[in-house]
Short mmCIF file of C-alpha atoms in Angstrom, two decimals:
data_model
loop_
_atom_site.label_atom_id
_atom_site.label_comp_id
_atom_site.label_asym_id
_atom_site.label_seq_id
_atom_site.Cartn_x
_atom_site.Cartn_y
_atom_site.Cartn_z
CA MET A 123 33.27 227.26 -106.14
CA ASN A 124 32.64 230.79 -104.79
CA ALA A 125 35.31 230.16 -102.05
CA VAL A 126 37.94 229.09 -104.88
CA LYS A 127 37.01 232.29 -106.90
CA THR A 128 37.29 234.42 -103.51
CA ILE A 129 40.76 232.76 -102.88
CA PHE A 130 41.89 233.30 -106.32
CA ALA A 131 40.94 237.06 -106.44
CA ILE A 132 42.70 237.55 -103.13
CA ALA A 133 45.82 236.00 -104.26
CA LEU A 134 45.65 238.02 -107.60
CA ILE A 135 45.23 240.98 -105.54
CA ALA A 136 48.22 240.19 -103.26
CA VAL A 137 50.37 239.64 -106.38
CA MET A 138 49.34 242.87 -108.17
CA THR A 139 50.01 245.07 -104.99
CA ALA A 140 53.20 243.47 -103.87
CA GLY A 141 56.16 246.04 -104.33
CA ARG A 142 53.80 248.59 -105.44
CA PRO A 143 55.85 251.79 -104.70
CA VAL A 144 57.91 250.92 -107.81
CA THR A 145 55.79 252.89 -110.50
CA PRO A 146 57.31 252.92 -113.85
CA GLY A 147 56.25 256.64 -114.36
CA TYR A 148 56.41 258.40 -117.57
CA GLU A 149 58.61 257.62 -120.56
CA ILE A 150 59.72 260.32 -123.27
CA GLY A 151 56.82 260.99 -125.53
CA ASP A 152 53.88 259.98 -122.98
CA THR A 153 51.05 262.27 -122.46
CA ALA A 154 51.47 264.07 -118.92
CA THR A 155 48.48 264.14 -116.53
CA ASP A 156 47.17 267.66 -115.43
CA PHE A 157 46.88 268.13 -111.89
CA LYS A 158 45.23 270.46 -109.44
CA LEU A 159 47.35 271.05 -106.58
CA LYS A 160 47.29 273.74 -103.81
CA ASN A 161 49.79 276.50 -104.30
CA VAL A 162 51.59 278.25 -101.18
CA ASP A 163 49.14 281.21 -101.81
CA GLY A 164 46.29 278.89 -101.08
CA LYS A 165 44.86 279.13 -104.80
CA MET A 166 44.77 275.73 -106.97
CA VAL A 167 46.89 275.56 -109.82
CA SER A 168 46.68 273.18 -112.90
CA LEU A 169 48.63 272.98 -116.08
CA SER A 170 45.50 274.30 -117.96
CA ASP A 171 45.58 277.48 -116.21
CA TYR A 172 48.42 278.63 -118.47
CA LYS A 173 46.58 279.29 -121.52
CA ASP A 174 49.38 280.81 -123.49
CA ALA A 175 52.20 278.27 -122.44
CA LYS A 176 54.02 276.47 -125.07
CA GLY A 177 55.21 273.83 -122.42
CA TYR A 178 56.17 273.66 -118.76
CA ILE A 179 59.23 273.10 -116.65
CA VAL A 180 57.72 270.96 -113.90
CA ILE A 181 60.03 270.35 -110.89
CA PHE A 182 59.51 267.84 -108.06
CA ASP A 183 61.48 269.84 -105.35
CA CYS A 184 61.39 270.36 -101.59
CA ASN A 185 62.86 272.65 -98.75
CA THR A 186 65.13 270.16 -97.09
CA CYS A 187 67.08 268.36 -99.52
CA PRO A 188 70.75 269.62 -99.82
CA TYR A 189 70.54 269.22 -103.54
CA SER A 190 67.17 271.29 -103.69
CA LYS A 191 69.15 274.01 -101.81
CA ALA A 192 72.30 273.73 -103.95
CA TYR A 193 69.82 274.00 -107.10
CA ASN A 194 67.52 276.72 -105.62
CA GLU A 195 69.02 279.74 -107.34
CA ARG A 196 69.22 278.03 -110.71
CA ILE A 197 65.56 277.00 -110.51
CA ILE A 198 64.51 280.65 -109.84
CA ALA A 199 66.87 281.56 -112.69
CA LEU A 200 65.18 278.89 -115.02
CA ASN A 201 61.63 280.76 -114.48
CA LYS A 202 63.15 284.18 -114.95
CA LYS A 203 64.71 283.01 -118.31
CA TYR A 204 61.87 280.85 -119.50
CA ALA A 205 58.42 281.91 -118.22
CA SER A 206 58.37 284.62 -120.74
CA LYS A 207 59.20 282.45 -123.68
CA GLY A 208 56.20 280.39 -122.89
CA PHE A 209 57.82 277.57 -120.53
CA PRO A 210 56.99 278.68 -116.95
CA VAL A 211 58.53 276.82 -114.06
CA ILE A 212 56.11 274.80 -111.65
CA THR A 213 57.58 273.33 -108.55
CA ILE A 214 55.80 270.60 -106.66
CA ASN A 215 56.79 269.27 -103.40
CA ALA A 216 55.48 265.60 -102.68
CA ASN A 217 57.47 264.86 -99.46
CA ASP A 218 55.40 263.46 -96.58
CA PRO A 219 55.59 266.35 -93.77
CA SER A 220 55.14 263.74 -91.16
CA ILE A 221 58.61 262.15 -92.03
CA SER A 222 60.27 265.40 -93.22
CA PRO A 223 58.78 268.15 -91.07
CA GLY A 224 60.78 270.98 -92.83
CA ASP A 225 58.69 270.17 -95.75
CA SER A 226 55.35 271.21 -94.38
CA PHE A 227 52.83 273.46 -96.12
CA ASP A 228 53.88 276.19 -93.62
CA GLU A 229 57.64 275.70 -94.35
CA MET A 230 56.91 275.80 -97.95
CA LYS A 231 55.01 279.03 -97.73
CA SER A 232 58.10 280.60 -95.91
CA ARG A 233 60.84 279.32 -98.42
CA ALA A 234 58.55 280.84 -101.25
CA LYS A 235 58.45 284.06 -99.57
CA SER A 236 61.99 284.28 -98.45
CA LYS A 237 63.13 283.48 -102.01
CA ASN A 238 60.51 285.70 -103.56
CA TYR A 239 59.26 282.69 -105.69
CA ASP A 240 57.60 284.22 -108.92
CA PHE A 241 56.35 280.56 -109.89
CA PRO A 242 53.96 278.15 -107.95
CA TYR A 243 55.37 275.95 -105.28
CA LEU A 244 52.53 273.24 -104.82
CA MET A 245 51.95 270.57 -102.39
CA ASP A 246 51.06 267.15 -103.45
CA GLU A 247 49.70 265.87 -100.41
CA THR A 248 48.62 262.54 -101.90
CA GLN A 249 51.77 261.99 -103.78
CA GLU A 250 49.58 260.92 -106.81
CA VAL A 251 51.10 263.29 -109.02
CA ALA A 252 54.67 262.54 -108.16
CA ARG A 253 53.65 258.77 -108.60
CA ALA A 254 52.04 259.41 -112.00
CA TYR A 255 55.15 261.29 -113.31
CA GLY A 256 57.44 258.77 -111.83
CA ALA A 257 59.38 261.30 -109.73
CA THR A 258 61.93 259.73 -107.27
CA ASN A 259 64.07 262.35 -106.05
CA THR A 260 64.56 266.09 -105.54
CA PRO A 261 65.06 268.12 -107.75
CA HIS A 262 63.42 265.99 -110.60
CA VAL A 263 62.56 267.65 -113.74
CA PHE A 264 60.02 266.85 -116.22
CA VAL A 265 59.94 269.30 -119.28
CA LEU A 266 56.51 269.13 -121.00
CA ASP A 267 55.84 270.21 -124.54
CA LYS A 268 52.28 271.64 -124.93
CA VAL A 269 50.97 269.93 -128.21
CA SER A 270 47.21 271.00 -127.86
CA ASP A 271 45.15 273.05 -125.68
CA ASN A 272 44.68 270.08 -123.46
CA GLU A 273 47.45 267.73 -124.04
CA SER A 274 51.36 267.86 -123.07
CA LYS A 275 53.79 265.49 -123.71
CA VAL A 276 57.09 264.58 -121.65
CA ALA A 277 60.13 265.87 -123.60
CA TYR A 278 62.68 265.47 -121.02
CA ILE A 279 63.31 263.84 -117.68
CA GLY A 280 66.06 264.37 -115.18
CA ALA A 281 68.49 266.64 -113.76
CA ILE A 282 68.84 270.31 -114.30
CA ASP A 283 72.58 270.03 -115.41
CA ASP A 284 75.67 267.92 -114.93
CA ASN A 285 77.21 269.80 -111.82
CA SER A 286 75.25 269.85 -108.60
CA ARG A 287 77.78 271.45 -106.48
CA ASN A 288 79.00 274.11 -108.64
CA ALA A 289 76.65 276.21 -110.92
CA ASN A 290 79.89 277.87 -112.58
CA ALA A 291 81.40 274.41 -113.60
CA VAL A 292 78.26 273.19 -115.32
CA SER A 293 79.20 271.86 -118.75
CA LYS A 294 75.85 270.23 -119.91
CA ARG A 295 72.62 272.37 -119.17
CA TYR A 296 70.28 269.68 -119.78
CA VAL A 297 66.90 271.48 -118.91
CA GLU A 298 67.90 274.74 -121.20
CA ASP A 299 69.01 272.58 -123.97
CA ALA A 300 65.53 270.72 -123.97
CA VAL A 301 63.53 273.85 -123.67
CA ASP A 302 65.65 275.69 -126.30
CA ALA A 303 65.20 273.01 -128.70
CA LEU A 304 61.40 272.80 -128.19
CA ILE A 305 61.29 276.59 -128.64
CA GLN A 306 63.23 276.12 -131.82
CA GLU A 307 61.07 273.29 -132.75
CA LYS A 308 64.04 270.83 -133.01
CA SER A 309 64.48 267.70 -131.40
CA VAL A 310 65.61 267.76 -127.73
CA PRO A 311 69.40 266.45 -127.74
CA THR A 312 69.32 264.64 -124.39
CA THR A 313 65.77 263.22 -123.37
CA ARG A 314 66.90 261.57 -120.03
CA THR A 315 69.55 261.88 -117.58
CA LYS A 316 70.18 260.94 -113.93
CA ALA A 317 71.53 262.62 -110.95
CA ILE A 318 72.28 261.90 -107.27
CA GLY A 319 69.55 263.24 -105.05
CA CYS A 320 67.43 262.74 -102.07
CA THR A 321 64.51 260.17 -102.25
CA ILE A 322 61.05 261.59 -102.28
CA LYS A 323 59.69 260.93 -98.63
CA TRP A 324 56.92 258.64 -99.42
CA LYS A 325 53.96 258.09 -96.98
CA ASN A 326 54.25 254.82 -95.08
CA SER A 327 51.60 252.52 -96.45
CA MET B 206 119.87 258.62 -88.82
CA LYS B 207 118.51 255.45 -88.64
CA ARG B 208 116.16 256.34 -85.95
CA LEU B 209 114.98 259.31 -87.92
CA ALA B 210 114.38 257.04 -90.78
CA PHE B 211 112.25 254.75 -88.49
CA ILE B 212 110.31 257.80 -87.29
CA LEU B 213 109.65 258.63 -90.74
CA LEU B 214 108.65 255.36 -91.67
CA GLY B 215 106.23 255.15 -88.78
CA PHE B 216 104.66 258.44 -89.54
CA CYS B 217 103.98 257.58 -93.30
CA TRP B 218 102.37 254.26 -92.00
CA LEU B 219 100.34 256.28 -89.24
CA THR B 220 99.02 258.83 -92.19
CA ALA B 221 98.48 256.04 -94.68
CA SER B 222 96.26 253.97 -92.09
CA ALA B 223 94.28 257.02 -91.39
CA GLN B 224 93.63 257.73 -95.11
CA SER B 225 92.92 254.23 -95.78
CA GLU B 226 89.87 254.25 -93.67
CA ALA B 227 87.98 256.01 -96.52
CA PRO B 228 90.02 256.41 -99.73
CA LEU B 229 88.70 258.44 -102.69
CA VAL B 230 87.95 256.06 -105.46
CA LYS B 231 86.67 256.05 -109.07
CA ILE B 232 83.84 254.22 -110.55
CA GLN B 233 86.20 251.59 -111.96
CA HIS B 234 86.99 250.78 -108.28
CA LEU B 235 83.30 249.74 -107.71
CA GLU B 236 83.05 247.86 -110.74
CA LYS B 237 85.77 245.84 -109.70
CA VAL B 238 84.26 245.28 -106.49
CA MET B 239 81.12 244.27 -108.38
CA GLN B 240 82.75 242.03 -110.65
CA THR B 241 85.82 240.31 -108.93
CA GLU B 242 85.20 236.47 -108.21
CA SER B 243 84.57 236.20 -104.39
CA ASP B 244 83.53 233.62 -101.82
CA GLN B 245 81.96 236.54 -99.93
CA ILE B 246 78.49 238.16 -101.04
CA GLN B 247 79.33 241.88 -101.96
CA VAL B 248 76.76 244.20 -100.25
CA ILE B 249 77.45 247.70 -101.44
CA ASN B 250 75.43 250.51 -100.01
CA PHE B 251 75.34 254.27 -101.37
CA TRP B 252 74.85 256.92 -98.72
CA ALA B 253 75.91 260.43 -97.60
CA THR B 254 76.38 262.26 -94.50
CA TRP B 255 73.52 264.70 -95.41
CA CYS B 256 70.88 261.87 -95.99
CA ALA B 257 69.04 261.11 -92.99
CA PRO B 258 67.29 257.73 -94.07
CA CYS B 259 70.76 256.52 -94.99
CA ILE B 260 72.17 257.40 -91.54
CA LYS B 261 69.27 255.56 -89.92
CA GLU B 262 70.03 252.41 -91.83
CA LEU B 263 73.81 252.45 -91.35
CA PRO B 264 73.54 250.28 -88.19
CA LEU B 265 72.13 247.46 -90.06
CA PHE B 266 75.12 247.34 -92.37
CA GLU B 267 77.41 247.67 -89.38
CA LYS B 268 75.69 244.64 -87.80
CA LEU B 269 75.87 242.64 -90.85
CA ASN B 270 79.59 243.51 -91.08
CA ALA B 271 80.18 242.21 -87.65
CA ASP B 272 78.10 239.21 -87.80
CA ARG B 273 78.68 237.62 -91.10
CA GLN B 274 81.97 236.40 -92.35
CA ASP B 275 80.55 235.32 -95.78
CA ILE B 276 79.40 238.96 -96.38
CA LYS B 277 81.54 241.86 -97.43
CA VAL B 278 80.06 245.33 -96.61
CA THR B 279 81.19 248.36 -98.54
CA LEU B 280 79.57 251.72 -97.73
CA VAL B 281 80.10 254.11 -100.54
CA SER B 282 79.66 257.78 -99.57
CA VAL B 283 78.59 260.12 -102.59
CA ASP B 284 79.34 263.10 -100.40
CA ILE B 285 81.69 264.48 -102.68
CA ASP B 286 79.14 265.07 -105.36
CA LEU B 287 77.75 268.06 -103.44
CA ASP B 288 81.04 269.06 -101.45
CA PRO B 289 84.48 268.29 -102.65
CA ASP B 290 86.00 268.37 -99.22
CA PRO B 291 85.97 264.77 -97.77
CA ASP B 292 86.62 266.04 -94.35
CA LYS B 293 82.97 265.73 -93.26
CA VAL B 294 83.06 262.06 -94.12
CA TYR B 295 86.21 261.37 -91.91
CA ARG B 296 84.75 262.98 -89.03
CA PHE B 297 81.56 261.07 -89.45
CA ILE B 298 83.12 257.71 -89.65
CA ALA B 299 85.24 258.74 -86.50
CA ARG B 300 82.20 259.87 -84.57
CA LYS B 301 80.01 256.90 -85.56
CA LYS B 302 82.97 254.55 -85.07
CA LEU B 303 82.13 252.74 -88.39
CA LYS B 304 83.83 249.36 -88.67
CA SER B 305 82.76 248.52 -92.30
CA GLU B 306 84.88 249.58 -95.03
CA VAL B 307 84.07 253.04 -96.38
CA VAL B 308 84.98 254.59 -99.70
CA ILE B 309 84.29 257.98 -100.85
CA LEU B 310 83.22 258.08 -104.46
CA ASN B 311 85.37 260.83 -106.22
CA GLU B 312 83.24 261.47 -109.43
CA THR B 313 81.66 264.58 -110.54
CA ASP B 314 79.13 263.63 -113.39
CA PRO B 315 76.55 261.21 -111.97
CA ASN B 316 75.16 260.69 -115.24
CA SER B 317 78.32 258.84 -116.46
CA TRP B 318 78.35 256.22 -113.77
CA ILE B 319 74.89 255.89 -112.14
CA ASP B 320 73.94 253.25 -115.02
CA LYS B 321 77.42 251.30 -114.32
CA ILE B 322 76.00 250.37 -110.83
CA ASP B 323 72.37 249.48 -111.95
CA LYS B 324 70.33 250.62 -114.84
CA SER B 325 67.03 250.82 -112.83
CA TRP B 326 68.74 253.44 -110.26
CA SER B 327 67.34 256.88 -110.47
CA GLY B 328 70.28 258.25 -108.39
CA ALA B 329 68.52 258.96 -105.16
CA ILE B 330 69.84 257.46 -101.96
CA PRO B 331 69.73 255.33 -99.80
CA ALA B 332 70.39 252.70 -102.70
CA THR B 333 71.98 249.25 -101.95
CA LEU B 334 73.31 246.46 -104.39
CA ILE B 335 74.07 243.02 -103.48
CA VAL B 336 76.08 240.93 -105.65
CA ASN B 337 77.10 237.14 -105.41
CA SER B 338 79.71 236.27 -107.63
CA SER B 339 79.61 232.69 -107.32
CA THR B 340 75.78 232.37 -108.54
CA GLY B 341 76.07 235.49 -110.78
CA LYS B 342 72.98 236.77 -109.15
CA ARG B 343 72.59 240.50 -108.05
CA LYS B 344 69.74 242.40 -106.34
CA PHE B 345 69.50 246.35 -106.48
CA VAL B 346 67.07 248.22 -104.11
CA GLU B 347 66.36 252.15 -104.14
CA LYS B 348 65.07 252.50 -100.61
CA GLU B 349 65.42 252.77 -97.01
CA LEU B 350 65.85 249.34 -95.27
CA LYS B 351 64.39 247.93 -92.23
CA GLU B 352 65.26 245.36 -89.81
CA GLY B 353 65.38 242.11 -91.52
CA ASP B 354 65.21 243.53 -95.08
CA LEU B 355 69.06 242.86 -95.93
CA GLU B 356 68.95 239.14 -94.68
CA GLU B 357 65.92 238.63 -97.11
CA LEU B 358 67.77 240.48 -100.01
CA ILE B 359 70.74 238.43 -99.53
CA ALA B 360 68.76 235.17 -99.30
CA THR B 361 67.59 236.18 -103.03
CA VAL B 362 71.05 235.86 -104.41
CA LYS B 363 72.13 232.68 -102.52
CA ASP B 364 71.44 229.91 -104.90
#
């Protein structure tokens, strides 16, 4: 009987873990988990560190992806525009540096330095945060609405805007529209968008 | 005069055949590829010249294209989304001597067309869609494929 139970348990585990990489991630309105990740300055950063924040612009990003490069200035501009309004930018790199050496912690440090990042650039070494959020590509934005001291809800998931190659030809600024709506306590006009991008470089399991 | 016309005609044919190696297409073209009744199973791969994992898996599609008469491979470049000049793609096709059909997707707003390929697609590449019009089955994957993966995926849409 015990043997049957064991076999059943093994079969159950096999079924549960098959194709595991496809985690559903967050939907709009879900509570976003806080994290504690190492910043390029060596200090640990969490959402809860920002006592006065009204929300957050969390961006899964990296050094190497051409889309991340195309959006780099726009990400820097988002923090300049919204940090003072209570919506700081927090960037997180989840790429496995053994697959993408240009995304190592040292390379992250030099990117943050050369571009004068005035926002965190965190390393998600275990990739647990990227998996919990359901981040798939870079840059992938999650706008969070802080509803109480220790709870934030996902208000927008997707792209920064609708034109990757040309910032001057953008017609829909999804992230700005979402944050503006939250600041004005209105409903976010577009809550989910998709964009072409680089896959997050997951560890080989 | 006749000869000049002949030369001109030949020139037109040459340029036409060079361009047809990778035509710029709209999303409607891909919808047609996905929906048209065919004896062949459609294997549609989304890639770009900047995407390292895409380039790594391209030989798998080339091999499939060479070995299997029952399969039609279409390699869809999304390079234009980031760089409007298709020249890079043409040079890549020539350098890698790609034999599969390549099309360059000429769309600017990904949010308007990604769901038309598959609702589950985040937009990250590489991504591959397999459609069997005779069984009505389709399979979509958003990851880099390894040796043998394609054959397994194709088997799932067979009957």
